[in-house]
PDB file of C-alpha atoms in Angstrom:
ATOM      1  CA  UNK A 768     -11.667   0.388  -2.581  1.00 62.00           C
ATOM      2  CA  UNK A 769     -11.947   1.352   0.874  1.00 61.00           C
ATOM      3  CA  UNK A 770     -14.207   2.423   3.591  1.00 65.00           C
ATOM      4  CA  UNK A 771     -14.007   4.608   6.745  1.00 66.00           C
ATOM      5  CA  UNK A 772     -16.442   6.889   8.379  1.00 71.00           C
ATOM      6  CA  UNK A 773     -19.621   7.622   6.338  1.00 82.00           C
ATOM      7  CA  UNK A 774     -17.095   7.367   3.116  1.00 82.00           C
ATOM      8  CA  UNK A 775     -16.611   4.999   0.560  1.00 79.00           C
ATOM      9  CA  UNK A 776     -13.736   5.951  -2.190  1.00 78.00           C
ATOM     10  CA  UNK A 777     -12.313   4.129  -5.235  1.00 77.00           C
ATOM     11  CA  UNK A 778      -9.755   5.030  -7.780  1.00 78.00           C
ATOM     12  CA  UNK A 779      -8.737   3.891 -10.857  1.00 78.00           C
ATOM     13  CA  UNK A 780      -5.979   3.446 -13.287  1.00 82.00           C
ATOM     14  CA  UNK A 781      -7.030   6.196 -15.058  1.00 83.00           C
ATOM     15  CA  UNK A 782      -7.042   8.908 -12.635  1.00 85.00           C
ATOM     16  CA  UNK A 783     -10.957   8.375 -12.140  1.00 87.00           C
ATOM     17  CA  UNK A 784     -11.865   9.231  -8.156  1.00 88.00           C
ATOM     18  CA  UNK A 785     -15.619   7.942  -6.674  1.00 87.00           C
ATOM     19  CA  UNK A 786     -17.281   9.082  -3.384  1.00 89.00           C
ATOM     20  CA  UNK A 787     -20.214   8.163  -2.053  1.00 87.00           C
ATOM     21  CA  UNK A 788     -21.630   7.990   1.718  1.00 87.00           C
ATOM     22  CA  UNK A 789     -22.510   4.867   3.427  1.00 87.00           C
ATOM     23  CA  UNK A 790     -25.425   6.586   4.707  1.00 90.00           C
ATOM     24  CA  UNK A 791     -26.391   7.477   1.138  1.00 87.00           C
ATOM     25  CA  UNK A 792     -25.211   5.030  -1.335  1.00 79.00           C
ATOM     26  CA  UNK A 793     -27.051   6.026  -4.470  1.00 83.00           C
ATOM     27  CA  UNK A 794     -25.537   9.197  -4.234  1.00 82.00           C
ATOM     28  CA  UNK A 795     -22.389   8.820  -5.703  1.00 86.00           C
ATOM     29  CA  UNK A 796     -19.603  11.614  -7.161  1.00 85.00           C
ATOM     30  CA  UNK A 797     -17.071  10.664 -10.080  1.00 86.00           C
ATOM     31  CA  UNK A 798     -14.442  12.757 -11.445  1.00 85.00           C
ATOM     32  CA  UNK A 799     -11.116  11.989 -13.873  1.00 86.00           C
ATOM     33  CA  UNK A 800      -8.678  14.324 -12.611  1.00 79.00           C
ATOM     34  CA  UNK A 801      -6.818  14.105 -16.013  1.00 74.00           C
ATOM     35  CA  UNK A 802      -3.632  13.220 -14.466  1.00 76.00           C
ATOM     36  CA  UNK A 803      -2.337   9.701 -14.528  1.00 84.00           C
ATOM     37  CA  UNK A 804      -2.762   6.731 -12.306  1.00 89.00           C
ATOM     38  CA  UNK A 805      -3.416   7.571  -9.014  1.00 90.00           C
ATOM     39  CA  UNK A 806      -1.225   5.795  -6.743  1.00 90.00           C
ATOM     40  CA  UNK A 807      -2.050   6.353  -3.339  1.00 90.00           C
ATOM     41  CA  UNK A 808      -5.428   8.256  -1.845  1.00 85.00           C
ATOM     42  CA  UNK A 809      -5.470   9.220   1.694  1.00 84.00           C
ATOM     43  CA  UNK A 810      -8.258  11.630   4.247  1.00 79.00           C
ATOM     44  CA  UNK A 811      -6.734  14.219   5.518  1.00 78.00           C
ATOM     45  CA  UNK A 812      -8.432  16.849   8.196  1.00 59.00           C
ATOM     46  CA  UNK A 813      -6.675  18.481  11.388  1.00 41.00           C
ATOM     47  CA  UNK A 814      -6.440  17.129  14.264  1.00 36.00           C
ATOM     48  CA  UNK A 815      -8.619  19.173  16.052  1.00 36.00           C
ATOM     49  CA  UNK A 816     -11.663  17.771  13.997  1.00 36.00           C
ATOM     50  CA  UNK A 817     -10.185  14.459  14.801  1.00 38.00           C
ATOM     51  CA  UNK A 818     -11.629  12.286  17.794  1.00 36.00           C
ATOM     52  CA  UNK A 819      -8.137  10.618  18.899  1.00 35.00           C
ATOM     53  CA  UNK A 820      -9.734   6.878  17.824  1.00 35.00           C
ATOM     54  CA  UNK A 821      -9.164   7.852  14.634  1.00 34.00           C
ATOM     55  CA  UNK A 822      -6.205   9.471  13.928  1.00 33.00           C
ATOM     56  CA  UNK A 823      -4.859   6.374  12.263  1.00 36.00           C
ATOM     57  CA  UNK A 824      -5.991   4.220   8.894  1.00 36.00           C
ATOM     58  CA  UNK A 825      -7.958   2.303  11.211  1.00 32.00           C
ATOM     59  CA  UNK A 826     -10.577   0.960   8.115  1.00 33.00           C
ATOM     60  CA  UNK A 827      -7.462   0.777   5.094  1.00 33.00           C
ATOM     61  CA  UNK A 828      -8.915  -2.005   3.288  1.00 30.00           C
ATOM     62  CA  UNK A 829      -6.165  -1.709   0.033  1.00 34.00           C
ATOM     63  CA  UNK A 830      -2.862  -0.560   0.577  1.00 36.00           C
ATOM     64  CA  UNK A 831      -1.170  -2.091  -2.746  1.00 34.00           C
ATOM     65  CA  UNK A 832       1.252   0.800  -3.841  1.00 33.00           C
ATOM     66  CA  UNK A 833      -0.755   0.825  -6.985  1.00 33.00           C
ATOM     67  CA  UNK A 834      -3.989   2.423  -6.590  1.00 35.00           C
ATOM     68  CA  UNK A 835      -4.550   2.251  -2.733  1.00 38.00           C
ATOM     69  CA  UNK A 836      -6.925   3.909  -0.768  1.00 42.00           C
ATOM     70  CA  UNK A 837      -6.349   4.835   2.978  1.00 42.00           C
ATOM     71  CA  UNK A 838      -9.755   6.442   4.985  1.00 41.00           C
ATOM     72  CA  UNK A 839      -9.721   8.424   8.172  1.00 41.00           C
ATOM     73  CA  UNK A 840     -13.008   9.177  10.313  1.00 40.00           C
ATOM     74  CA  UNK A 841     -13.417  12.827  11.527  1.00 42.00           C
ATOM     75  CA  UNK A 842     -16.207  15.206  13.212  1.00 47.00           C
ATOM     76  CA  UNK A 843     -15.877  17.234  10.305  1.00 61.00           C
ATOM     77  CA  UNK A 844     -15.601  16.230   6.670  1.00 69.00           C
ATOM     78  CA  UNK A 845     -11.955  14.999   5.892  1.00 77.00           C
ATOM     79  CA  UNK A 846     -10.044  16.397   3.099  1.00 84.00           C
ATOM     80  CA  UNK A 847      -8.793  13.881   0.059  1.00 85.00           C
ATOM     81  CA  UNK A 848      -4.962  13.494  -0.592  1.00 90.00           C
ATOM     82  CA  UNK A 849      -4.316  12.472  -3.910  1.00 90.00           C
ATOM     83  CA  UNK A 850      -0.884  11.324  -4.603  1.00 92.00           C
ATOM     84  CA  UNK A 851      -0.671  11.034  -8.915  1.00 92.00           C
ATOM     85  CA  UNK A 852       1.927   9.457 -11.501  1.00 92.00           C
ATOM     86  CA  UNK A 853       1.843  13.223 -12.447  1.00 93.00           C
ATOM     87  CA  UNK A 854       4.209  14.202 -10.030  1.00 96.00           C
ATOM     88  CA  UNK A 855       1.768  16.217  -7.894  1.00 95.00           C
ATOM     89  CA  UNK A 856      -0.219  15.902  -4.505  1.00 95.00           C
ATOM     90  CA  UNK A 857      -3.576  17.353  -4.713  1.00 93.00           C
ATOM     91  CA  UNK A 858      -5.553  17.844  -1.758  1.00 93.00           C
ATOM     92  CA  UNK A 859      -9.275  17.766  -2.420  1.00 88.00           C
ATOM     93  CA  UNK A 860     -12.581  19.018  -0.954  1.00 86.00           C
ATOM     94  CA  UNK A 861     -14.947  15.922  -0.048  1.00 81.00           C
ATOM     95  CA  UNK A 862     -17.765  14.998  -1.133  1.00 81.00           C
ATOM     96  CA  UNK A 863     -17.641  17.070  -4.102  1.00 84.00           C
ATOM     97  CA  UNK A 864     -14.129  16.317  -4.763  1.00 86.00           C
ATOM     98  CA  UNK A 865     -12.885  19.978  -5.577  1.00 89.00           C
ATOM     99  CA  UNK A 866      -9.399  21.191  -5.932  1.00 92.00           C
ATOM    100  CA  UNK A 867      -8.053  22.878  -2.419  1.00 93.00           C
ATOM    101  CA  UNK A 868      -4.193  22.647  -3.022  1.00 94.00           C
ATOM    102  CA  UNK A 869      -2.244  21.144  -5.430  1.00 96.00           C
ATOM    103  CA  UNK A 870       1.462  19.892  -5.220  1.00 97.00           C
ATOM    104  CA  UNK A 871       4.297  19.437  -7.501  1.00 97.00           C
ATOM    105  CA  UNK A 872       6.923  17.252  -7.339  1.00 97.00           C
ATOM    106  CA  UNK A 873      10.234  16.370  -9.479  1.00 97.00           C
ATOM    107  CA  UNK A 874       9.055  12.887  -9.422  1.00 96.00           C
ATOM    108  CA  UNK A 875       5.940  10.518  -9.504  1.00 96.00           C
ATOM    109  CA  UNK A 876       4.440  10.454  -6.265  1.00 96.00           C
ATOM    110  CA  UNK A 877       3.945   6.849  -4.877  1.00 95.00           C
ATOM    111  CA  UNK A 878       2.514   7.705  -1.210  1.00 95.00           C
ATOM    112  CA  UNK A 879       2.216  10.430   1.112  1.00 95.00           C
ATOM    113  CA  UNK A 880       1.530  10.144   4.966  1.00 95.00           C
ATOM    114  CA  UNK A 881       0.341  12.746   7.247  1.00 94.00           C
ATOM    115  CA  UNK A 882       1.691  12.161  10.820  1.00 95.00           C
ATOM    116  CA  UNK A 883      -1.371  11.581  13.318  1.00 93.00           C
ATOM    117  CA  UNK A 884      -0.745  14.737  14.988  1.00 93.00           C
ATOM    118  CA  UNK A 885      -1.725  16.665  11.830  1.00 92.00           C
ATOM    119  CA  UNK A 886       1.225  18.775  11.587  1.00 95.00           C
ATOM    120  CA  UNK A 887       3.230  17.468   9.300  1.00 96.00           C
ATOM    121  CA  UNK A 888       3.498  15.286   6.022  1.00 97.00           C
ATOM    122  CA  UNK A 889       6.398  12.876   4.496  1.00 97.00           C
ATOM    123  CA  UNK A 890       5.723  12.405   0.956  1.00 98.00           C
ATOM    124  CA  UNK A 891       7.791   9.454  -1.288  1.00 98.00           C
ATOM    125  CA  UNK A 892       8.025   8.764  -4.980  1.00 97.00           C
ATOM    126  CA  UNK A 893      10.178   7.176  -8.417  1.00 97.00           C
ATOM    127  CA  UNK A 894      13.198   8.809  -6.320  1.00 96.00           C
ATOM    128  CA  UNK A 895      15.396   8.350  -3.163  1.00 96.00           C
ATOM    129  CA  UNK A 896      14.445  12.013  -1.663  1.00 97.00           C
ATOM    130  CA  UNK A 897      11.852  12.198   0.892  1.00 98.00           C
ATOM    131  CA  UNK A 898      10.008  15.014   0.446  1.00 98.00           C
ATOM    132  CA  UNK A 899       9.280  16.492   4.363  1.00 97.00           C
ATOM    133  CA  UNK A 900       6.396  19.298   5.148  1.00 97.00           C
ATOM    134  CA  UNK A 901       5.139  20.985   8.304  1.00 96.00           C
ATOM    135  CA  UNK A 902       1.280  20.874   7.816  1.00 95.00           C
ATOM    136  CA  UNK A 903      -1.097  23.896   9.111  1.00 92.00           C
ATOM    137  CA  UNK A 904      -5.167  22.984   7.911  1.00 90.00           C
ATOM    138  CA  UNK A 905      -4.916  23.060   4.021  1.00 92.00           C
ATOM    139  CA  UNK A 906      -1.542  25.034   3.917  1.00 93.00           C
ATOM    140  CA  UNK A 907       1.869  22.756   3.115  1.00 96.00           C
ATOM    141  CA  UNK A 908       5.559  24.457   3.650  1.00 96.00           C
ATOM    142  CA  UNK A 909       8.074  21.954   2.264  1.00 96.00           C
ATOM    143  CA  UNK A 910      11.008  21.905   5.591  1.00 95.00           C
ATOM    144  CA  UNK A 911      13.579  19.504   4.241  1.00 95.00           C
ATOM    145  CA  UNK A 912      14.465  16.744   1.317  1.00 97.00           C
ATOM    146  CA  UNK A 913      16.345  13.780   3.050  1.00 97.00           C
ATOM    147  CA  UNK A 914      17.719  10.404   0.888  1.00 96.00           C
ATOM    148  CA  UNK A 915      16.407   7.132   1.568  1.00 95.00           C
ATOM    149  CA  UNK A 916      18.652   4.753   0.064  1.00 94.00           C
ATOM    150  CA  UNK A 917      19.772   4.657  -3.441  1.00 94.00           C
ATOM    151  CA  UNK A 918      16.036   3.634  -4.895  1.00 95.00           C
ATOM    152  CA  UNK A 919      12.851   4.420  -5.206  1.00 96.00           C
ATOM    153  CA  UNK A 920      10.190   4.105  -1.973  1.00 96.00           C
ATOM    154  CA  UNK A 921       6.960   2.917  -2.013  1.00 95.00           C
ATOM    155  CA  UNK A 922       5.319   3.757   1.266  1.00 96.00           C
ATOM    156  CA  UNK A 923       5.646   5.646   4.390  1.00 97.00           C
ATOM    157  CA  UNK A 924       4.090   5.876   7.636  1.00 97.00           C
ATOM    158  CA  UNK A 925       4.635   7.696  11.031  1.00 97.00           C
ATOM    159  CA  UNK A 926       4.833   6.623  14.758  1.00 97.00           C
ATOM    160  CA  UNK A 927       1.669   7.467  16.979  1.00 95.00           C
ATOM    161  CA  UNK A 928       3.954  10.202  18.588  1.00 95.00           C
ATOM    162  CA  UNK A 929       4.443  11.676  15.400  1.00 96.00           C
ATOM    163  CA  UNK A 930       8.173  11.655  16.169  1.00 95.00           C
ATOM    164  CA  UNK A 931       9.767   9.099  13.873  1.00 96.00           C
ATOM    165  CA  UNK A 932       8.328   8.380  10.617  1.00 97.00           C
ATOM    166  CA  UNK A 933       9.553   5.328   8.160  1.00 98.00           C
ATOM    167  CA  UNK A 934      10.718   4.566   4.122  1.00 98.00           C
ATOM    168  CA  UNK A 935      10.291   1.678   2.317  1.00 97.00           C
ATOM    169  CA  UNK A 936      12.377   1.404  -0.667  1.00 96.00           C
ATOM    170  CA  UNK A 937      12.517  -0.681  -3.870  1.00 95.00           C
ATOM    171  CA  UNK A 938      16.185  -1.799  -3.332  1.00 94.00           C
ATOM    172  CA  UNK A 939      14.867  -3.735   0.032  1.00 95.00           C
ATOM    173  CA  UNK A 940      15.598  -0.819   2.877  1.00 96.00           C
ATOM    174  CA  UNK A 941      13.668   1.003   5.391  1.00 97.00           C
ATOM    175  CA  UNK A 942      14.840   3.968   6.759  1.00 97.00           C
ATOM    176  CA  UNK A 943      13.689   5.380   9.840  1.00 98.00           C
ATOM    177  CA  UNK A 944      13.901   8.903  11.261  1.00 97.00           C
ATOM    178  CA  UNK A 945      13.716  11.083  13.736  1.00 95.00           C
ATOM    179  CA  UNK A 946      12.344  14.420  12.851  1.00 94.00           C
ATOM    180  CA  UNK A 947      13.153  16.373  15.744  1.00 91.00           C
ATOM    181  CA  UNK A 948      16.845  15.677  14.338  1.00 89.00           C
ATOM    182  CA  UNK A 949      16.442  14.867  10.695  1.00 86.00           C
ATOM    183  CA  UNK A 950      18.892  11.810  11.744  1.00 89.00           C
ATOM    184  CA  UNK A 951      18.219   8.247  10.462  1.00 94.00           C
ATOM    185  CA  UNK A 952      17.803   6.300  13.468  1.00 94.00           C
ATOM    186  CA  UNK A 953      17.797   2.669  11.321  1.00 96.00           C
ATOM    187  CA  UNK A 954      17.943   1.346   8.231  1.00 96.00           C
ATOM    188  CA  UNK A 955      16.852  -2.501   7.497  1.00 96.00           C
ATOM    189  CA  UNK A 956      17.174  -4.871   5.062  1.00 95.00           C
ATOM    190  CA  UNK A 957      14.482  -6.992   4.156  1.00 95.00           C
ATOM    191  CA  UNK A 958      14.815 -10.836   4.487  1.00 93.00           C
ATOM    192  CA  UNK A 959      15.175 -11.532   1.029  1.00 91.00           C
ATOM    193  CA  UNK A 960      17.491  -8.645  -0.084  1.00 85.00           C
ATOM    194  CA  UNK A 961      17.201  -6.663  -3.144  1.00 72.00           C
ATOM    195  CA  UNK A 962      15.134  -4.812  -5.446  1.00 73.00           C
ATOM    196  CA  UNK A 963      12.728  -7.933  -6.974  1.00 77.00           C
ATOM    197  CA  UNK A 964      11.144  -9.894  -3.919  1.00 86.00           C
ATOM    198  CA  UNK A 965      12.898  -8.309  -1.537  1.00 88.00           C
ATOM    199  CA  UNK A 966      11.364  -4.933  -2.327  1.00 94.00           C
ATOM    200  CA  UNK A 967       9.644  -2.924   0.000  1.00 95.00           C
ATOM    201  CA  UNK A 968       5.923  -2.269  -0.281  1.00 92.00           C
ATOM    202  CA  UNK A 969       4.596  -1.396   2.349  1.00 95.00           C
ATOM    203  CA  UNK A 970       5.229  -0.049   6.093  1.00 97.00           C
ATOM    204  CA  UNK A 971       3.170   0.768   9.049  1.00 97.00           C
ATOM    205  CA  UNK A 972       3.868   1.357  12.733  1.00 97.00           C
ATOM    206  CA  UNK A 973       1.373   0.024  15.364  1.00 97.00           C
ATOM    207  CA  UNK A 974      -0.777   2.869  15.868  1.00 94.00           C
ATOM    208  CA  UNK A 975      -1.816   2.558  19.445  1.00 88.00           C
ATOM    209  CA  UNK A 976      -1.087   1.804  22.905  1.00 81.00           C
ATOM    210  CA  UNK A 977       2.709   0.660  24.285  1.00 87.00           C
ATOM    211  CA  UNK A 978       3.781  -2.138  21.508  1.00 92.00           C
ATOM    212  CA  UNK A 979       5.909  -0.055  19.762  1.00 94.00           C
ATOM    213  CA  UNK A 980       6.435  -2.248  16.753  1.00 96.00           C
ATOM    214  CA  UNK A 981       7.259  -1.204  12.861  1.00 97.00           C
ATOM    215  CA  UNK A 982       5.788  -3.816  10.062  1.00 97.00           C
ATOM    216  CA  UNK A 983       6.880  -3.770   6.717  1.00 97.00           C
ATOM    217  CA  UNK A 984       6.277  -6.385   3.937  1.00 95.00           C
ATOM    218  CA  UNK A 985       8.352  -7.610   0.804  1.00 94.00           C
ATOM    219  CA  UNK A 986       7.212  -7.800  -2.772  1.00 91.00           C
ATOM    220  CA  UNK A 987       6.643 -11.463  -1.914  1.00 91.00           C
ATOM    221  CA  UNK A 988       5.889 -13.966   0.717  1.00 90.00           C
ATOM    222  CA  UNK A 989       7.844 -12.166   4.245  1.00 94.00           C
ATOM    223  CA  UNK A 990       6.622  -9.616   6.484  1.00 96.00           C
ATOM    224  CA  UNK A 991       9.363  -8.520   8.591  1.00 96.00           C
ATOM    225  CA  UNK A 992       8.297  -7.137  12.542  1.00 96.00           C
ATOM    226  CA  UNK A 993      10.525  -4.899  14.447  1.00 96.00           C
ATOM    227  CA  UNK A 994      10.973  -3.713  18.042  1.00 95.00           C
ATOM    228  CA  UNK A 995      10.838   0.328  18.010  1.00 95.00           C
ATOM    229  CA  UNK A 996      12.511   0.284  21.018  1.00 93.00           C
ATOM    230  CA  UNK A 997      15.616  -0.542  20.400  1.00 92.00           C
ATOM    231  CA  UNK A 998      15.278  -1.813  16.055  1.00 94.00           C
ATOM    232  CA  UNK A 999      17.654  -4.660  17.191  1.00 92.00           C
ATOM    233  CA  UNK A1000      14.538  -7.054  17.768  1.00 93.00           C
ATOM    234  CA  UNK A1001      12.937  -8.665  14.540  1.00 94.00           C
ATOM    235  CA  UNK A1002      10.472 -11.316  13.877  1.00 95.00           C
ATOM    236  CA  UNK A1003       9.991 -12.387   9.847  1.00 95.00           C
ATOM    237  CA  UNK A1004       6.904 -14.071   9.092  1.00 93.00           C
ATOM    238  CA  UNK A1005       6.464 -16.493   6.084  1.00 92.00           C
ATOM    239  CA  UNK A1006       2.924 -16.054   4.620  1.00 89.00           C
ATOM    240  CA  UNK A1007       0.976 -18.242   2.730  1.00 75.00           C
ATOM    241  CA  UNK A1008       2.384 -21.991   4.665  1.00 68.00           C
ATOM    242  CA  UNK A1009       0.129 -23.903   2.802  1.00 61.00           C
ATOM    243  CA  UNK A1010       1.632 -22.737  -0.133  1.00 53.00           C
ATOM    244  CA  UNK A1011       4.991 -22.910   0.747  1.00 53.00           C
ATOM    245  CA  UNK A1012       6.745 -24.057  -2.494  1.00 63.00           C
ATOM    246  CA  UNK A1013       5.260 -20.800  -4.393  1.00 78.00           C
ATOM    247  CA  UNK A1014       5.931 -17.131  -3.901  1.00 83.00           C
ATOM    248  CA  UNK A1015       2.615 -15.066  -2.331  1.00 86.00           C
ATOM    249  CA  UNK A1016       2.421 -11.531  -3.742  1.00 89.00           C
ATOM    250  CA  UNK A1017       1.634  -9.344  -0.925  1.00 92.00           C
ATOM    251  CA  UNK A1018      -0.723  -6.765  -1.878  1.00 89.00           C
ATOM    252  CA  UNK A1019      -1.735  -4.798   1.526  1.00 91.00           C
ATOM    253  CA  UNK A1020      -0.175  -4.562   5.390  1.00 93.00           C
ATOM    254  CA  UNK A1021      -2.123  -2.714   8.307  1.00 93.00           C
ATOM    255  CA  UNK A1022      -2.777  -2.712  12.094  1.00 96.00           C
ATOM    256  CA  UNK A1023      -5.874  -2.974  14.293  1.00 94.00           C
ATOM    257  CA  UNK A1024      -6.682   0.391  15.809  1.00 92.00           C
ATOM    258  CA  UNK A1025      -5.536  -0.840  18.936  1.00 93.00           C
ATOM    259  CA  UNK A1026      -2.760  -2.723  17.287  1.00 94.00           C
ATOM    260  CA  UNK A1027      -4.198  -6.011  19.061  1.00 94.00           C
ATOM    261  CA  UNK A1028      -3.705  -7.633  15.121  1.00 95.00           C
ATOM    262  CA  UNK A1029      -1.357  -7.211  12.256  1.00 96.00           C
ATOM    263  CA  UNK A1030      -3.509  -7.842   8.855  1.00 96.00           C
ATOM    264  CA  UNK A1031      -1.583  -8.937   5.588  1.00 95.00           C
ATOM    265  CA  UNK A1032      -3.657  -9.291   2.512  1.00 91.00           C
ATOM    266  CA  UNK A1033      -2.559 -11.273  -0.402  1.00 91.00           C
ATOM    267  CA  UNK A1034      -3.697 -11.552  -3.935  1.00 87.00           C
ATOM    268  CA  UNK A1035      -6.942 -14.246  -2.836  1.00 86.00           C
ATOM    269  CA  UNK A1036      -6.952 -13.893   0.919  1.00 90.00           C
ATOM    270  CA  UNK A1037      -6.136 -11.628   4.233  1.00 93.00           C
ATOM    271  CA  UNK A1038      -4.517 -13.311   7.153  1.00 93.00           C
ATOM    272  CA  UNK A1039      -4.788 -11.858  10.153  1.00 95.00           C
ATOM    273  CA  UNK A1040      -1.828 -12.166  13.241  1.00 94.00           C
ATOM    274  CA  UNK A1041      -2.356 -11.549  16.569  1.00 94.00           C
ATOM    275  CA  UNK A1042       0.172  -9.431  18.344  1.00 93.00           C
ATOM    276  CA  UNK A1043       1.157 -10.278  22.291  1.00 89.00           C
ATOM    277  CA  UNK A1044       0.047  -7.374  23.453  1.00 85.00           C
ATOM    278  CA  UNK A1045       0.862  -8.656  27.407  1.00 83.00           C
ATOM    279  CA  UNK A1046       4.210  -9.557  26.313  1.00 82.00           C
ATOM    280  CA  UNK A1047       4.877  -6.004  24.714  1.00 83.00           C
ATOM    281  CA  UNK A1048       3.507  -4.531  27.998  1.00 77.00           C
ATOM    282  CA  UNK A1049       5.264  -6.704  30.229  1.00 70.00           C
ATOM    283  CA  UNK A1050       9.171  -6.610  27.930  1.00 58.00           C
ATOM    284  CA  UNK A1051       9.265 -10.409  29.121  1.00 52.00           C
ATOM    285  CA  UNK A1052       7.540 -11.898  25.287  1.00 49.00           C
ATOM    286  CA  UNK A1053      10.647 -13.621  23.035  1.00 51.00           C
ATOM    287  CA  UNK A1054       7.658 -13.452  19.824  1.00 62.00           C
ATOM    288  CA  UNK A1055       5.978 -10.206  18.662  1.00 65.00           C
ATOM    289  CA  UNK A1056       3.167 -12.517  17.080  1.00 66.00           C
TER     290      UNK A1056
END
């Protein structure tokens, strides 16, 4: 479940979508889709409809790879990306949840991200191809298929400039890009390595402001911070101290809107980091967090 805006959405396991307004909660709209599980939901709308505040997930609440939910705020009502074990992406019509566009894929689709300029889309799935689109209103053009690494990826996210966007795989890599050149910039390895705790689940750049930092979490108990500026920086966090003898399943990783925090939820609890903010500004901090 999720809020943002005057929306509140949850999915389920089996395909099942709910809407209903915070303004109006009785009113509620439920449909099955008839798919399969829905993986990943996202809001969608161009940016011109957009107030600049919130062209990032600034209110993602659950962002577990499994059936996440990820809400954007508009002036006009968002659309509703739904990314389906059924290999498609269907873009929906909200409140009344209605069928704008619809997607295929080769593959199960595990995420998609639409960069916060609105103009294009990076979509990930049981595969190592990422699937790249240019992005005018409802209309999707599919511009390139680029590898990841030899797995499947789990999330993706893009850079506030809309200029570099980022994988996370299963095997324990995230690739980033530049898509004015299609060339991976980086690729790095988790702490723990490998396709089992070291897996990739999620990854998110800070969405605001000159900190220029890309988070991404393991399967368990590490979330690894990088420096943007140059990817030779890193700072890995162990979560859950007091329970240090015990791997913590991380089930959700996101930034403040003004990327003043770094939030990492676990299976009972969400910790929240705070990110030196005056020592990104300044290039002079030796910690991220």
């Amino acid at each position: 479940m999720v809020v943002g805006g005057d929306f509140i959405v949850v999915g389920g396991q089996r395909a099942e979508l709910a809407v209903a307004r915070l303004s109006d909660p009785r009113t509620t709209t439920i449909v099955r889709l008839g798919g399969s599980i829905n993986n990943f939901v996202t809001l969608d709308r161009a940016p011109s409809a957009l107030p600049r505040r919130w062209y990032r997930d600034s209110a993602a609440f659950a962002d577990d790879g499994v059936t996440s939910l990820n809400i954007t705020s508009g002036l006009e009502l968002p659309r509703l990306l739904v990314c389906n074990n059924d290999h498609t992406v269907r873009l929906m019509s909200l409140p009344s949840l209605e069928l704008v566009t619809e997607l295929k894929f080769p593959t199960a689709v595990n995420y998609a991200a639409v960069s916060p300029d609105g103009t294009k889309m990076c979509v990930v799935g049981d595969t190592n191809e990422v699937f790249l689109f240019s992005k005018r209103g409802d209309t999707f053009e599919k511009i390139s298929v680029l590898t990841a690494s030899n797995d499947a990826s789990f999330s993706c996210d893009w850079s506030q400039s809309s200029e570099q966007f980022a994988v996370g795989s299963q095997d324990g890599y995230v690739t980033v890009w530049d898509i004015r050149s299609q060339q991976k910039m980086a690729q790095l390895e988790t702490f723990q390595h490998g396709r089992s705790r070291g897996a990739c689940r999620n990854v998110k750049f800070s969405p605001s402001g000159s900190i220029d930092l890309l988070a991404f979490s393991e399967h368990t108990s590490y979330v690894n911070i990088v420096d943007t500026r140059s990817f030779e920086k890193r700072q890995v966090l162990r979560v859950g101290l007091t329970f240090a003898s015990q791997d913590m399943q991380i089930t959700g990783l996101w930034f403040a809107p003004d990327s003043s925090s770094l939030f990492v939820r676990l299976e009972e609890s969400i910790l929240e980091y705070t990110v030196d903010r005056i020592g990104r500004y300044s290039f002079a901090s030796s910690e991220i967090i």
